[in-house]
XYZ file of C-alpha atoms in Angstrom:
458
model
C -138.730 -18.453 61.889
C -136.926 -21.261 60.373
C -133.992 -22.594 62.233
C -131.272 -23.637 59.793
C -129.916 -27.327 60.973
C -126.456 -27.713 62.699
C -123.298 -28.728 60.906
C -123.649 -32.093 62.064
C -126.704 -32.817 60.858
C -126.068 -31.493 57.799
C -123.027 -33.877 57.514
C -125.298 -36.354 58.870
C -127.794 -35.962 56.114
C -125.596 -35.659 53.051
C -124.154 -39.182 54.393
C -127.252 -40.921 54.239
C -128.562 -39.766 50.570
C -125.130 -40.669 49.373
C -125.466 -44.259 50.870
C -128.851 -44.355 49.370
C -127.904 -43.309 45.904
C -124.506 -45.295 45.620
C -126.861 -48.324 46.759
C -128.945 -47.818 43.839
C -125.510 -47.570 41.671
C -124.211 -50.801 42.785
C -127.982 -52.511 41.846
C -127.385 -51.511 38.623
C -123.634 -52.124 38.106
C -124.501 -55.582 39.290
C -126.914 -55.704 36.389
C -124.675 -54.755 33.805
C -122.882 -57.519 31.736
C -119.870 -55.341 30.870
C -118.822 -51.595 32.268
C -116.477 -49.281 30.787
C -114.591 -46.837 32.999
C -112.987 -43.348 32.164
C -110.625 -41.807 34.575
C -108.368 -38.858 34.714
C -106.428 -36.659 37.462
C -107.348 -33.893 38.920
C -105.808 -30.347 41.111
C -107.731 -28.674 43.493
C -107.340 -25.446 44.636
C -105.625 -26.263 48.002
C -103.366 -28.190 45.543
C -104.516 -31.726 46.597
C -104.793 -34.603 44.068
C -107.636 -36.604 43.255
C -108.388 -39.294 40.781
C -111.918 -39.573 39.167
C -113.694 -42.623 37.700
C -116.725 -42.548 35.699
C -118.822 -45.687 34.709
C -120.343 -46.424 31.590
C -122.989 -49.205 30.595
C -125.692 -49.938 28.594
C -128.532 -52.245 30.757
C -130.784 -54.893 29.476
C -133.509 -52.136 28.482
C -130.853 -51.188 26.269
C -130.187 -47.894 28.231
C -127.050 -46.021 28.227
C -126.135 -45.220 31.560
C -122.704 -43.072 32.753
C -121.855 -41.634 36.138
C -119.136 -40.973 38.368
C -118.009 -43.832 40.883
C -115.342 -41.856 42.932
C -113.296 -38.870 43.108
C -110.902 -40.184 45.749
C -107.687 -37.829 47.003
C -104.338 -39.481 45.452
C -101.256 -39.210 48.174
C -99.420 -40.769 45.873
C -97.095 -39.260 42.917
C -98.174 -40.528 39.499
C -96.090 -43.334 38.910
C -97.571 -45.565 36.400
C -98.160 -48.209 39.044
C -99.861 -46.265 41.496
C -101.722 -45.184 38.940
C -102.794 -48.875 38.009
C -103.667 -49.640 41.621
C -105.314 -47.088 42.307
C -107.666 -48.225 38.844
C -107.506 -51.806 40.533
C -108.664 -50.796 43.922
C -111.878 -48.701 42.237
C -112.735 -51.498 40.220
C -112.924 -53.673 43.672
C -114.498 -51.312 45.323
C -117.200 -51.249 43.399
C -116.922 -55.061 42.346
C -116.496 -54.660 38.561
C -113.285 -56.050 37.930
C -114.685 -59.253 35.990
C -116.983 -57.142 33.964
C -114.400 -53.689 33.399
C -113.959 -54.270 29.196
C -111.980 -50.796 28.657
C -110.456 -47.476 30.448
C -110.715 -44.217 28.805
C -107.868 -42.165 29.838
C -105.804 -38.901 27.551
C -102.822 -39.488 26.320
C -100.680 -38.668 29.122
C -97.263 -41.165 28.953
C -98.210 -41.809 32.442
C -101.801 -43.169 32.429
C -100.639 -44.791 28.678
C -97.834 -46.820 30.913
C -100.161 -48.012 33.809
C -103.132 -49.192 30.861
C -99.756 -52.224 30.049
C -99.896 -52.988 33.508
C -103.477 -53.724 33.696
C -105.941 -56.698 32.025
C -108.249 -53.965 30.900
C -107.748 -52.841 27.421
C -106.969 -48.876 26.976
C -109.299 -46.509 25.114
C -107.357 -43.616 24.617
C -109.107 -40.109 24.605
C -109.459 -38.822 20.703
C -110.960 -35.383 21.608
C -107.581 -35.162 23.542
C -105.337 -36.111 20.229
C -107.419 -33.745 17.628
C -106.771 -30.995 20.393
C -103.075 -31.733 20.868
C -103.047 -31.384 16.784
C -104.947 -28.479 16.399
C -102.256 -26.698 19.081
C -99.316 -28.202 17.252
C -100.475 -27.262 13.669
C -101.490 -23.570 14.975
C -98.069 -23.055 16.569
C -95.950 -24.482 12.942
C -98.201 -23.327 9.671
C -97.679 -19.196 10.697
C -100.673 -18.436 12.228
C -99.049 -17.338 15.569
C -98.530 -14.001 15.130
C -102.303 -13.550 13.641
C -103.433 -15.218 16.690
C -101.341 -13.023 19.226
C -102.907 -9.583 17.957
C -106.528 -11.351 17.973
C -106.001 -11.931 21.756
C -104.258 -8.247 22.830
C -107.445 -6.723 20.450
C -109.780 -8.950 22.566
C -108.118 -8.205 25.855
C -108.479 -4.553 25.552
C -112.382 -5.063 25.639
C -112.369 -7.255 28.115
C -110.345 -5.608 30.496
C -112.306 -2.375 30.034
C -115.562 -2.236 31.034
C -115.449 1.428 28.822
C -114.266 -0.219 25.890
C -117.037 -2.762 26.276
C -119.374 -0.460 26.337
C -118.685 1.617 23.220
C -118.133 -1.953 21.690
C -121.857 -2.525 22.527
C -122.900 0.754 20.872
C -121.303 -0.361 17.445
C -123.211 -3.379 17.598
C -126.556 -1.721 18.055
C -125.903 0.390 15.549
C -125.300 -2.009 13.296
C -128.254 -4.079 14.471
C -126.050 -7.056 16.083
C -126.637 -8.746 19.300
C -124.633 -7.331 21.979
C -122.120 -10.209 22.549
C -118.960 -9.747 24.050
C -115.607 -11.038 22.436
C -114.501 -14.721 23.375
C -110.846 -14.520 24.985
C -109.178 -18.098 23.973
C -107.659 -20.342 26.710
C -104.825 -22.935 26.010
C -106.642 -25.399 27.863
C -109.897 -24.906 26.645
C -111.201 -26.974 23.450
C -111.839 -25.091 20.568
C -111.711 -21.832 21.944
C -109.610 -20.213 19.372
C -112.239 -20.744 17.008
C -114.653 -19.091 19.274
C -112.341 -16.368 19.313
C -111.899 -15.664 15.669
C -115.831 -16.450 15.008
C -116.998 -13.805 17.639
C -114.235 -11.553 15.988
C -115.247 -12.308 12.212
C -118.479 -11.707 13.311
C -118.218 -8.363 15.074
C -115.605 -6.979 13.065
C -117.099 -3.487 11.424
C -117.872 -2.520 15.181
C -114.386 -3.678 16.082
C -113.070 -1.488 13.948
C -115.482 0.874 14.130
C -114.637 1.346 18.086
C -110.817 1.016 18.024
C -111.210 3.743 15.187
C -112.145 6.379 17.817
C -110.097 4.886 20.767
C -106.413 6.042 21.383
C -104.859 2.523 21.895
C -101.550 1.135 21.023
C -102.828 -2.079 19.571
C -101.502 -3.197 15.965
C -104.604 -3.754 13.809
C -105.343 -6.730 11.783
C -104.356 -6.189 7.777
C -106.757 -7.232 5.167
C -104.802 -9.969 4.618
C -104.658 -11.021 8.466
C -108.897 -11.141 8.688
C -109.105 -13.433 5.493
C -106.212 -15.563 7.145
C -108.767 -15.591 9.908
C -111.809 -16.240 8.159
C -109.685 -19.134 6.136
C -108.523 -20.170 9.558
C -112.379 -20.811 10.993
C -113.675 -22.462 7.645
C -110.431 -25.295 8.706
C -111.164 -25.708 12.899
C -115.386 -25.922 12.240
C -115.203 -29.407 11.222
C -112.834 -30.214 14.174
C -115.021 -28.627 16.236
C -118.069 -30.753 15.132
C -116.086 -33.487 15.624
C -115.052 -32.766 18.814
C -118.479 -31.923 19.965
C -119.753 -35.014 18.404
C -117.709 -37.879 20.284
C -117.723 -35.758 23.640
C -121.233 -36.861 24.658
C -122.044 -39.882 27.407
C -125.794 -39.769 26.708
C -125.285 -41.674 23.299
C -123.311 -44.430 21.325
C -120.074 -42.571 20.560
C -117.175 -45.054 20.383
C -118.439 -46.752 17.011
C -118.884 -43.092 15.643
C -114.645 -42.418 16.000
C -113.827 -43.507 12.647
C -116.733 -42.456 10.543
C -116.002 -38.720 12.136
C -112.195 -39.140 11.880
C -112.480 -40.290 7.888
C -113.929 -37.422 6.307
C -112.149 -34.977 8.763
C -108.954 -36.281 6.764
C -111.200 -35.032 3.696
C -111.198 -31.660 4.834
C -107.651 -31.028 5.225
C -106.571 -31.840 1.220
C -104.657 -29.815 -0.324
C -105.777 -28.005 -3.120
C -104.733 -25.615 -5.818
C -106.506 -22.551 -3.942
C -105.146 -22.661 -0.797
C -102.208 -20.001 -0.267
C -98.552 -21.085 1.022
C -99.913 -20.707 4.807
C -102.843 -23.512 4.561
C -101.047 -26.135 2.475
C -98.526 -25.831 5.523
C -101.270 -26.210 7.989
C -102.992 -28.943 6.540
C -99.713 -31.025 5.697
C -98.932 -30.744 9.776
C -102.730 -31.241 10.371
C -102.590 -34.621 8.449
C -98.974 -36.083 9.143
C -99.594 -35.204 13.318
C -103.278 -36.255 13.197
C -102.352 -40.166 11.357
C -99.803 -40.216 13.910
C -102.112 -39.877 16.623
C -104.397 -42.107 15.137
C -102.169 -44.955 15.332
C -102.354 -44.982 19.185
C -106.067 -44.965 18.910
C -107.715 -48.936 19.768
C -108.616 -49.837 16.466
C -109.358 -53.178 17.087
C -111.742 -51.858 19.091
C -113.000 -48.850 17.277
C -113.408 -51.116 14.271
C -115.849 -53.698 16.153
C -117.466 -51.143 17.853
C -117.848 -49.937 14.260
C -119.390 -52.893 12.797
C -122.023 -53.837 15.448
C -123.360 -49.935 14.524
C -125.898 -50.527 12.338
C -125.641 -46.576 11.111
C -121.747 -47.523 9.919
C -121.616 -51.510 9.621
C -121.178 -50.569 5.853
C -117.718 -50.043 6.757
C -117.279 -47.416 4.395
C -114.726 -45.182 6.656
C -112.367 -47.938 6.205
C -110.470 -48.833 3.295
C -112.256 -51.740 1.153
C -109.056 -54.192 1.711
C -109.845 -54.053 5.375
C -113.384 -54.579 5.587
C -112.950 -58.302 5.080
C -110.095 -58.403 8.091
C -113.013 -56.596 10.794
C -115.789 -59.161 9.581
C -113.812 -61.617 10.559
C -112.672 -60.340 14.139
C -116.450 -60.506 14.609
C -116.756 -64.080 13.895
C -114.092 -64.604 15.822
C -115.843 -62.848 18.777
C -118.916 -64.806 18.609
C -117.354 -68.124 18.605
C -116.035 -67.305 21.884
C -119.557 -65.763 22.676
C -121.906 -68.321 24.910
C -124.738 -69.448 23.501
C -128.162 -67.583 24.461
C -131.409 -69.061 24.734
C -133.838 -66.900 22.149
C -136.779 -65.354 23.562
C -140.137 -65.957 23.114
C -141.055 -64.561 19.690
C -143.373 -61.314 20.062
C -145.291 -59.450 17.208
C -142.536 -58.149 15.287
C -142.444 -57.142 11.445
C -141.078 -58.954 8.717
C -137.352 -57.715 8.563
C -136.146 -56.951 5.175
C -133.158 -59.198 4.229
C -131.454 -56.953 1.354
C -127.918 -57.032 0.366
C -126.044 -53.759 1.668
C -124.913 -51.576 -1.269
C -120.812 -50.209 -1.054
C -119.447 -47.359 -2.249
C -118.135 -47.607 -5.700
C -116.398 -51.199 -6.885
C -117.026 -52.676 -3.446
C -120.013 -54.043 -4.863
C -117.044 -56.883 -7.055
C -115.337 -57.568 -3.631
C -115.441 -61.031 -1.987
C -117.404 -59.344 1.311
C -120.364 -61.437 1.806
C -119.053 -62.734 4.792
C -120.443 -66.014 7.019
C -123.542 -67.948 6.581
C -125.819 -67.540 9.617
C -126.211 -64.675 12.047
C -123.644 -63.045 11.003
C -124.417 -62.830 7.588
C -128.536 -62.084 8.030
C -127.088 -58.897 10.413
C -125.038 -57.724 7.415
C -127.732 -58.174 4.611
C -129.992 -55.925 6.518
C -130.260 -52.377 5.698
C -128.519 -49.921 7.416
C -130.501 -46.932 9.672
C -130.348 -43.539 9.355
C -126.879 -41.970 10.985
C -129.718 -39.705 13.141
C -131.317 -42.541 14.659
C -130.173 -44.422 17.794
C -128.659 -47.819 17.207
C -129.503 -48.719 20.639
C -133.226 -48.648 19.299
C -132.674 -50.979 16.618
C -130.426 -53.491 18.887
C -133.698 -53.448 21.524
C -135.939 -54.883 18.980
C -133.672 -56.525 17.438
C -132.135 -58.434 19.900
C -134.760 -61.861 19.595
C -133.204 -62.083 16.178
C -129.231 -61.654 16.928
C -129.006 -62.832 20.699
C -124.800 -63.756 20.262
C -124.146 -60.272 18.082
C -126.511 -58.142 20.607
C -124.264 -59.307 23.516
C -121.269 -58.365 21.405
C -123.002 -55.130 20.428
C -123.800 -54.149 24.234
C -120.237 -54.991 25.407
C -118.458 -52.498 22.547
C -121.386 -49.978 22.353
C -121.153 -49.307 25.697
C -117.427 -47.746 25.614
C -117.290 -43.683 25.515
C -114.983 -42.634 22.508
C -113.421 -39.995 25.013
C -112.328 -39.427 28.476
C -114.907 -35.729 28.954
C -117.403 -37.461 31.428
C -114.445 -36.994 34.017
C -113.990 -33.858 32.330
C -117.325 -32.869 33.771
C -116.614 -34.393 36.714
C -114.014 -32.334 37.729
C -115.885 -29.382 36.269
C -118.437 -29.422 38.779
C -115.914 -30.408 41.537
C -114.066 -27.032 41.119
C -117.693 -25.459 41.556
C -118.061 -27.727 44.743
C -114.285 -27.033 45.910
C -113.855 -23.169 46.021
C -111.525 -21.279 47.905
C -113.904 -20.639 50.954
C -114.513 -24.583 51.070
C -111.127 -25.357 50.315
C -111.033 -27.218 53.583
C -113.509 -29.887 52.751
C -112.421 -33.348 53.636
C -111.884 -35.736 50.642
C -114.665 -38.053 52.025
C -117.191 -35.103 51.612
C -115.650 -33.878 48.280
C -116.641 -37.440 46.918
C -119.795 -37.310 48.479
C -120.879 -33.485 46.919
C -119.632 -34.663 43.774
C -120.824 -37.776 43.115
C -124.380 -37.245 44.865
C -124.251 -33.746 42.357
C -123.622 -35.947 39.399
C -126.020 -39.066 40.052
C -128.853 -36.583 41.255
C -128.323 -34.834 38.340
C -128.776 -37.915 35.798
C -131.504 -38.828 37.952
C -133.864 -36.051 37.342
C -132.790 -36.161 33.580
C -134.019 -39.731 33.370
C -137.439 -38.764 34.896
């Protein structure tokens, strides 16, 4: 009995709620002291370009807030100066250019070229960089070939719905879960090490199956399953890593170099590891440090210090803890002065020296007098608990330093929020709705992504 609306109302409809949400956006963008943006590009399936922007903040509630601002269609090619205007002319639109601190973007030489034409400093993505060296060290430390037969053994299950089956039976047998085998994808993050897990896992009822199958497939060796199973013991922590500094719902930029500096741990080379690994982790290390030197460590290492989960500094070398101290300083001299609050029932904090690793203890670290120096005699937190916490009751007692803190907190260590973006824009733009407008495919998307962070805010 229902009678469904027409197409014009519909239009009509989706309008309005996206003028009502983006109103509510701009209230709180005009709240927020500093914003950090993350863009990327993006190809649709009717093969039209569009550039997405995310926004990142943390309010005055101490909140961390990220959602998209635009996915606008690009007529443009991506010349590294219609790349910065088109940056520019988001940043106006949405009347953040005074307050835009830093731009996540991958490592692409074209969105690295436009960053030197703009104000804003560059954040470069490091999920993107331990990706690109987990691709380069697979294809030069012999693994290849290991990897090619993993992918024709998985392909013949998943191209068989038979196969599958009797795959399924093995399992059950053998009182496993009836998974199916993970098919890895070039462009998607660590899914090689889904694939070998799923296939270390499952791999008495893999052989079990192709045992009574007449295939054509060349079967892993003994030697070519403990290459895997050495393989997936060297791509967890990268995974964890990966994983780690992806998220937009928490502080991830200060947590880049405590994740990067035992990841170099990992990849040491000792006297166990056969001719295969030492190559793997020699490429591993040499491409990863040269990745790293792109990274924004002036940044990073702030960002870093105004954590109080890392201000220890112990990811960093002891020679250059002294050197990021002072960058700080630096920073609040140029910081205005803010008026304190009213003091509120608040317990005594505990002013203890912070302990260093080893012979830091002799170094000449203790830093300024004042604000400074009471932030870095107090104890450090827990790495599971939320720095943004601390910062929100501690803010009466470190008004210059919680500024500082909000500003470099606020950046995401990545550029996966417009990751997700276009994610759910290639759900939104299908083949059937391949004729949407670009005015509605910004509408769908963003009202898809800020109703989405509304109801998990509830």
């Amino acid at each position: 009995m229902y009678e469904l609306p027409c197409r014009k109302t519909v239009t009509k409809r989706i309008q309005q709620l996206y003028e009502n949400e983006k109103e509510d956006k701009v209230n709180l963008l005009e709240k927020a002291e500093c914003v950090a943006l993350t863009a990327d590009h993006w190809t649709s399936v009717s093969n039209s370009n569009y550039l997405g922007v995310t926004a990142h903040f943390i309010d005055i509630k101490w909140r961390l807030h990220s959602f998209a601002l635009t996915i606008q269609k690009t007529t443009t090619r991506h010349f590294a100066e219609n790349v910065a205007e088109d940056f520019e002319s988001v940043a106006e639109a949405w009347e953040v250019t005074q307050k835009v601190t830093t731009i996540g973007t991958d490592s692409a030489r074209t969105m690295t070229t436009a960053m030197r034409l703009l104000t804003f400093q560059h954040m470069p993505c490091v999920a993107h960089a331990l990706q690109r060296t987990i691709t380069v060290c697979l294809a030069d430390s012999g693994f290849t070939g290991t990897l090619a037969r993993c992918r024709k053994i998985v392909g013949n299950f998943k191209h068989s719905p038979s196969n599958t089956e009797e795959l399924q039976k093995e399992q059950t047998e053998r009182e496993q879960d009836k998974e199916p085998l993970i098919q890895d994808v070039s462009t998607r993050w660590n899914s090689t090490l889904f694939m070998i897990s799923r296939l270390l896992k499952n791999q008495e009822a893999v052989k079990a199956t192709l045992a009574k199958q007449k295939h054509k497939l060349t079967m892993l060796t003994t030697a070519e399953w403990d290459r895997l199973q050495r393989l997936e013991t060297l791509l967890k922590p990268c995974r964890y890593v990966t994983e780690l500094l992806g998220g937009e719902i928490y502080v991830s930029c200060s947590v880049v170099l405590p994740a990067l500096h035992p990841l170099t741990r990992t990849v040491e080379v000792s006297d166990d590891d056969p001719a295969y690994v030492v190559r793997f982790k020699a490429a591993f290390k040499k491409d990863l440090s040269q990745r790293q030197d792109t990274l924004n460590h002036g940044w990073l290492r702030v960002a870093t210090a105004l954590d109080p989960r890392f201000k220890d500094l112990k990811c960093l070398p002891r020679g250059e803890r002294g050197g990021v101290w002072t960058s700080v300083e630096e920073l609040l001299q140029k910081e205005p002065d803010r008026a304190t609050p009213e003091p509120t029932e608040e317990p005594a904090r505990k002013r203890s020296l912070l302990l260093f690793n080893s012979d830091s203890e002799s170094e000449d670290e203790e830093g300024p007098n004042g604000a400074l120096g009471r932030y870095r005699a107090e104890p450090t937190i827990s790495g599971t608990d939320c720095p943004l916490q601390l910062w929100s009751t501690h803010e009466g007692a470190h008004p210059q330093l919680s500024a500082l803190a909000r500003k470099y907190l606020g950046s995401p260590a990545t550029s996966v929020p417009c990751e997700r973006i276009f994610s759910l824009a290639g759900n939104i733009v299908q083949k059937k709705r391949a004729a949407l407008s670009s005015e509605n495919v910004n509408r769908l998307v963003c009202l898809s992504n800020w109703l989405k962070e509304k109801k998990e805010n509830k």
